[in-house]
Amino acid sequence: MKTNKNLPELSRAMCDAASRLVTDAQLADFTALFARVAPAYAERWVSLLQGKPEKWRKILPWRVWPCDVYESLPPRMEWAAMVDQAIRLAQARKVREVHVLACGHSRESVETLALSQLRARLCSCERGSEGALLEGFVSLIPGQLALATNHEGGCWLIDLERMTTKN
């Protein structure tokens, strides 16, 4: 019977990869976003993001909401329309991929998507509750253009080139 002498190295590499759930690019994007929209929480949230996904529940977008948590910004804009507007802004700025962080009351995940996949990921009825981002952030341009949603139903188009934030 043949044995693979590289098995311990392979196993160690797999463990290292599994322990690193957030890529450097994802971490850089969310670090820039948190620094701009949540400076009081940025250091803690970045630290939590570098840990186990269960800890991501402590990243709570509603804590930095610029209006009542039940409200959206821009006002009276539905989530699907907000996603479409964010995609148009990102396309105009030549964005190709985005990072999605599900945290707080969502099932924890972080993923990188092509911009062309974003609407299907965030607004798909076919995926059921998995298609919706219950609570989290979408970084389209690091520290400049993002989406946020909270578990109370509020959604926020964050375009920092055009507006200022609460914090």
mmCIF file of C-alpha atoms in Angstrom:
data_model
loop_
_atom_site.group_PDB
_atom_site.id
_atom_site.type_symbol
_atom_site.label_atom_id
_atom_site.label_comp_id
_atom_site.label_asym_id
_atom_site.label_seq_id
_atom_site.Cartn_x
_atom_site.Cartn_y
_atom_site.Cartn_z
ATOM 1 C CA MET A 1 0.000 0.000 0.000
ATOM 2 C CA LYS A 2 1.344 3.386 -1.013
ATOM 3 C CA THR A 3 1.227 6.267 1.420
ATOM 4 C CA ASN A 4 1.506 9.920 0.638
ATOM 5 C CA LYS A 5 4.442 11.378 2.546
ATOM 6 C CA ASN A 6 3.102 14.885 1.852
ATOM 7 C CA LEU A 7 -0.129 14.191 3.733
ATOM 8 C CA PRO A 8 0.891 16.008 6.955
ATOM 9 C CA GLU A 9 1.930 19.055 4.903
ATOM 10 C CA LEU A 10 -1.299 18.926 2.906
ATOM 11 C CA SER A 11 -3.368 18.605 6.056
ATOM 12 C CA ARG A 12 -1.549 21.541 7.659
ATOM 13 C CA ALA A 13 -2.090 23.648 4.531
ATOM 14 C CA MET A 14 -5.797 22.790 4.504
ATOM 15 C CA CYS A 15 -6.118 23.756 8.162
ATOM 16 C CA ASP A 16 -4.329 27.048 7.527
ATOM 17 C CA ALA A 17 -6.616 27.811 4.588
ATOM 18 C CA ALA A 18 -9.723 26.909 6.563
ATOM 19 C CA SER A 19 -8.698 29.132 9.452
ATOM 20 C CA ARG A 20 -8.324 32.061 7.050
ATOM 21 C CA LEU A 21 -11.926 32.556 5.951
ATOM 22 C CA VAL A 22 -11.565 36.185 4.891
ATOM 23 C CA THR A 23 -9.186 36.952 2.042
ATOM 24 C CA ASP A 24 -6.756 39.860 2.171
ATOM 25 C CA ALA A 25 -8.785 41.693 -0.496
ATOM 26 C CA GLN A 26 -12.048 41.230 1.424
ATOM 27 C CA LEU A 27 -10.438 42.334 4.674
ATOM 28 C CA ALA A 28 -8.917 45.432 3.034
ATOM 29 C CA ASP A 29 -12.284 46.440 1.539
ATOM 30 C CA PHE A 30 -14.218 46.025 4.776
ATOM 31 C CA THR A 31 -11.469 47.737 6.781
ATOM 32 C CA ALA A 32 -11.745 50.788 4.505
ATOM 33 C CA LEU A 33 -15.547 50.721 4.705
ATOM 34 C CA PHE A 34 -15.678 50.394 8.498
ATOM 35 C CA ALA A 35 -13.132 53.198 8.915
ATOM 36 C CA ARG A 36 -15.383 55.540 6.922
ATOM 37 C CA VAL A 37 -18.869 54.618 8.149
ATOM 38 C CA ALA A 38 -18.177 53.237 11.626
ATOM 39 C CA PRO A 39 -14.965 54.765 12.985
ATOM 40 C CA ALA A 40 -15.997 54.084 16.589
ATOM 41 C CA TYR A 41 -16.425 50.366 15.799
ATOM 42 C CA ALA A 42 -13.927 49.878 12.965
ATOM 43 C CA GLU A 43 -11.034 48.402 14.946
ATOM 44 C CA ARG A 44 -13.274 45.954 16.810
ATOM 45 C CA TRP A 45 -15.213 44.916 13.711
ATOM 46 C CA VAL A 46 -12.026 44.280 11.730
ATOM 47 C CA SER A 47 -10.696 42.197 14.615
ATOM 48 C CA LEU A 48 -13.949 40.195 14.716
ATOM 49 C CA LEU A 49 -13.819 39.693 10.938
ATOM 50 C CA GLN A 50 -10.382 38.119 11.294
ATOM 51 C CA GLY A 51 -11.774 35.568 13.736
ATOM 52 C CA LYS A 52 -14.292 32.760 13.555
ATOM 53 C CA PRO A 53 -17.533 33.419 11.666
ATOM 54 C CA GLU A 54 -19.622 33.005 14.830
ATOM 55 C CA LYS A 55 -17.974 36.202 16.097
ATOM 56 C CA TRP A 56 -19.262 38.121 13.058
ATOM 57 C CA ARG A 57 -22.668 38.264 14.772
ATOM 58 C CA LYS A 58 -21.191 41.083 16.835
ATOM 59 C CA ILE A 59 -20.734 43.225 13.700
ATOM 60 C CA LEU A 60 -24.018 45.126 13.818
ATOM 61 C CA PRO A 61 -24.753 47.566 10.988
ATOM 62 C CA TRP A 62 -27.707 49.128 12.842
ATOM 63 C CA ARG A 63 -25.287 50.580 15.404
ATOM 64 C CA VAL A 64 -24.096 53.132 12.844
ATOM 65 C CA TRP A 65 -27.371 53.694 10.991
ATOM 66 C CA PRO A 66 -27.645 57.338 9.844
ATOM 67 C CA CYS A 67 -31.411 57.473 10.436
ATOM 68 C CA ASP A 68 -34.063 55.417 12.238
ATOM 69 C CA VAL A 69 -33.182 51.717 11.809
ATOM 70 C CA TYR A 70 -36.561 51.065 10.191
ATOM 71 C CA GLU A 71 -35.838 53.680 7.536
ATOM 72 C CA SER A 72 -33.786 53.579 4.386
ATOM 73 C CA LEU A 73 -31.334 56.056 2.975
ATOM 74 C CA PRO A 74 -32.024 57.435 0.401
ATOM 75 C CA PRO A 75 -35.550 57.723 1.834
ATOM 76 C CA ARG A 76 -38.396 55.661 0.381
ATOM 77 C CA MET A 77 -36.082 53.605 -1.859
ATOM 78 C CA GLU A 78 -36.752 49.876 -1.860
ATOM 79 C CA TRP A 79 -33.860 47.397 -1.514
ATOM 80 C CA ALA A 80 -34.008 46.135 -5.122
ATOM 81 C CA ALA A 81 -33.962 49.701 -6.487
ATOM 82 C CA MET A 82 -31.071 50.532 -4.168
ATOM 83 C CA VAL A 83 -29.108 47.502 -5.377
ATOM 84 C CA ASP A 84 -29.760 48.533 -8.985
ATOM 85 C CA GLN A 85 -28.578 52.094 -8.257
ATOM 86 C CA ALA A 86 -25.413 50.795 -6.554
ATOM 87 C CA ILE A 87 -24.697 48.555 -9.547
ATOM 88 C CA ARG A 88 -25.115 51.506 -11.961
ATOM 89 C CA LEU A 89 -22.745 53.633 -9.865
ATOM 90 C CA ALA A 90 -20.227 50.793 -9.680
ATOM 91 C CA GLN A 91 -20.416 50.156 -13.437
ATOM 92 C CA ALA A 92 -19.750 53.855 -14.103
ATOM 93 C CA ARG A 93 -16.648 53.529 -11.937
ATOM 94 C CA LYS A 94 -15.486 50.360 -13.735
ATOM 95 C CA VAL A 95 -15.962 48.003 -10.765
ATOM 96 C CA ARG A 96 -15.671 44.310 -11.648
ATOM 97 C CA GLU A 97 -16.062 42.500 -8.338
ATOM 98 C CA VAL A 98 -17.646 43.181 -4.968
ATOM 99 C CA HIS A 99 -17.471 41.720 -1.470
ATOM 100 C CA VAL A 100 -20.557 40.692 0.525
ATOM 101 C CA LEU A 101 -20.452 40.289 4.310
ATOM 102 C CA ALA A 102 -23.409 38.690 6.065
ATOM 103 C CA CYS A 103 -23.150 39.464 9.783
ATOM 104 C CA GLY A 104 -25.316 40.383 12.757
ATOM 105 C CA HIS A 105 -28.586 38.466 12.483
ATOM 106 C CA SER A 106 -27.656 36.886 9.130
ATOM 107 C CA ARG A 107 -26.079 33.498 8.669
ATOM 108 C CA GLU A 108 -22.406 34.497 8.681
ATOM 109 C CA SER A 109 -20.611 34.470 5.360
ATOM 110 C CA VAL A 110 -18.226 36.497 3.270
ATOM 111 C CA GLU A 111 -18.008 36.160 -0.474
ATOM 112 C CA THR A 112 -16.547 37.835 -3.512
ATOM 113 C CA LEU A 113 -18.803 38.133 -6.539
ATOM 114 C CA ALA A 114 -18.594 39.539 -10.027
ATOM 115 C CA LEU A 115 -20.598 42.774 -10.148
ATOM 116 C CA SER A 116 -22.862 41.080 -12.700
ATOM 117 C CA GLN A 117 -23.871 38.496 -10.034
ATOM 118 C CA LEU A 118 -24.757 40.990 -7.308
ATOM 119 C CA ARG A 119 -28.439 41.550 -8.088
ATOM 120 C CA ALA A 120 -29.123 37.827 -8.259
ATOM 121 C CA ARG A 121 -27.314 37.307 -4.929
ATOM 122 C CA LEU A 122 -29.111 40.101 -3.079
ATOM 123 C CA CYS A 123 -32.568 40.132 -4.651
ATOM 124 C CA SER A 124 -33.253 36.602 -5.888
ATOM 125 C CA CYS A 125 -36.596 35.101 -4.927
ATOM 126 C CA GLU A 126 -35.428 31.759 -6.334
ATOM 127 C CA ARG A 127 -32.858 31.378 -3.564
ATOM 128 C CA GLY A 128 -35.457 32.024 -0.866
ATOM 129 C CA SER A 129 -34.075 33.401 2.370
ATOM 130 C CA GLU A 130 -30.529 32.540 1.236
ATOM 131 C CA GLY A 131 -30.887 35.122 -1.550
ATOM 132 C CA ALA A 132 -31.567 37.920 0.871
ATOM 133 C CA LEU A 133 -28.959 39.673 2.951
ATOM 134 C CA LEU A 134 -30.786 40.008 6.264
ATOM 135 C CA GLU A 135 -28.024 42.065 7.849
ATOM 136 C CA GLY A 136 -24.650 43.025 6.469
ATOM 137 C CA PHE A 137 -22.520 45.089 4.138
ATOM 138 C CA VAL A 138 -21.619 45.009 0.463
ATOM 139 C CA SER A 139 -18.382 46.774 -0.449
ATOM 140 C CA LEU A 140 -18.397 47.927 -4.073
ATOM 141 C CA ILE A 141 -15.553 50.469 -3.901
ATOM 142 C CA PRO A 142 -13.422 50.288 -0.731
ATOM 143 C CA GLY A 143 -14.389 53.078 1.648
ATOM 144 C CA GLN A 144 -16.435 54.892 -1.007
ATOM 145 C CA LEU A 145 -19.403 52.936 -2.329
ATOM 146 C CA ALA A 146 -21.302 50.288 -0.362
ATOM 147 C CA LEU A 147 -24.670 48.908 0.604
ATOM 148 C CA ALA A 148 -25.826 48.052 4.102
ATOM 149 C CA THR A 149 -28.930 46.400 5.447
ATOM 150 C CA ASN A 150 -30.146 45.740 8.960
ATOM 151 C CA HIS A 151 -32.485 43.147 10.413
ATOM 152 C CA GLU A 152 -35.173 45.781 11.083
ATOM 153 C CA GLY A 153 -35.671 46.299 7.349
ATOM 154 C CA GLY A 154 -33.601 49.414 6.838
ATOM 155 C CA CYS A 155 -31.264 49.619 3.874
ATOM 156 C CA TRP A 156 -28.595 52.173 3.065
ATOM 157 C CA LEU A 157 -26.820 53.137 -0.138
ATOM 158 C CA ILE A 158 -23.480 54.485 1.049
ATOM 159 C CA ASP A 159 -21.926 56.735 -1.585
ATOM 160 C CA LEU A 160 -19.311 58.666 0.359
ATOM 161 C CA GLU A 161 -18.284 60.758 -2.640
ATOM 162 C CA ARG A 162 -21.741 62.353 -2.520
ATOM 163 C CA MET A 163 -22.693 62.385 1.153
ATOM 164 C CA THR A 164 -21.481 62.461 4.710
ATOM 165 C CA THR A 165 -22.241 59.862 7.365
ATOM 166 C CA LYS A 166 -23.495 59.977 10.935
ATOM 167 C CA ASN A 167 -20.120 59.192 12.586
#
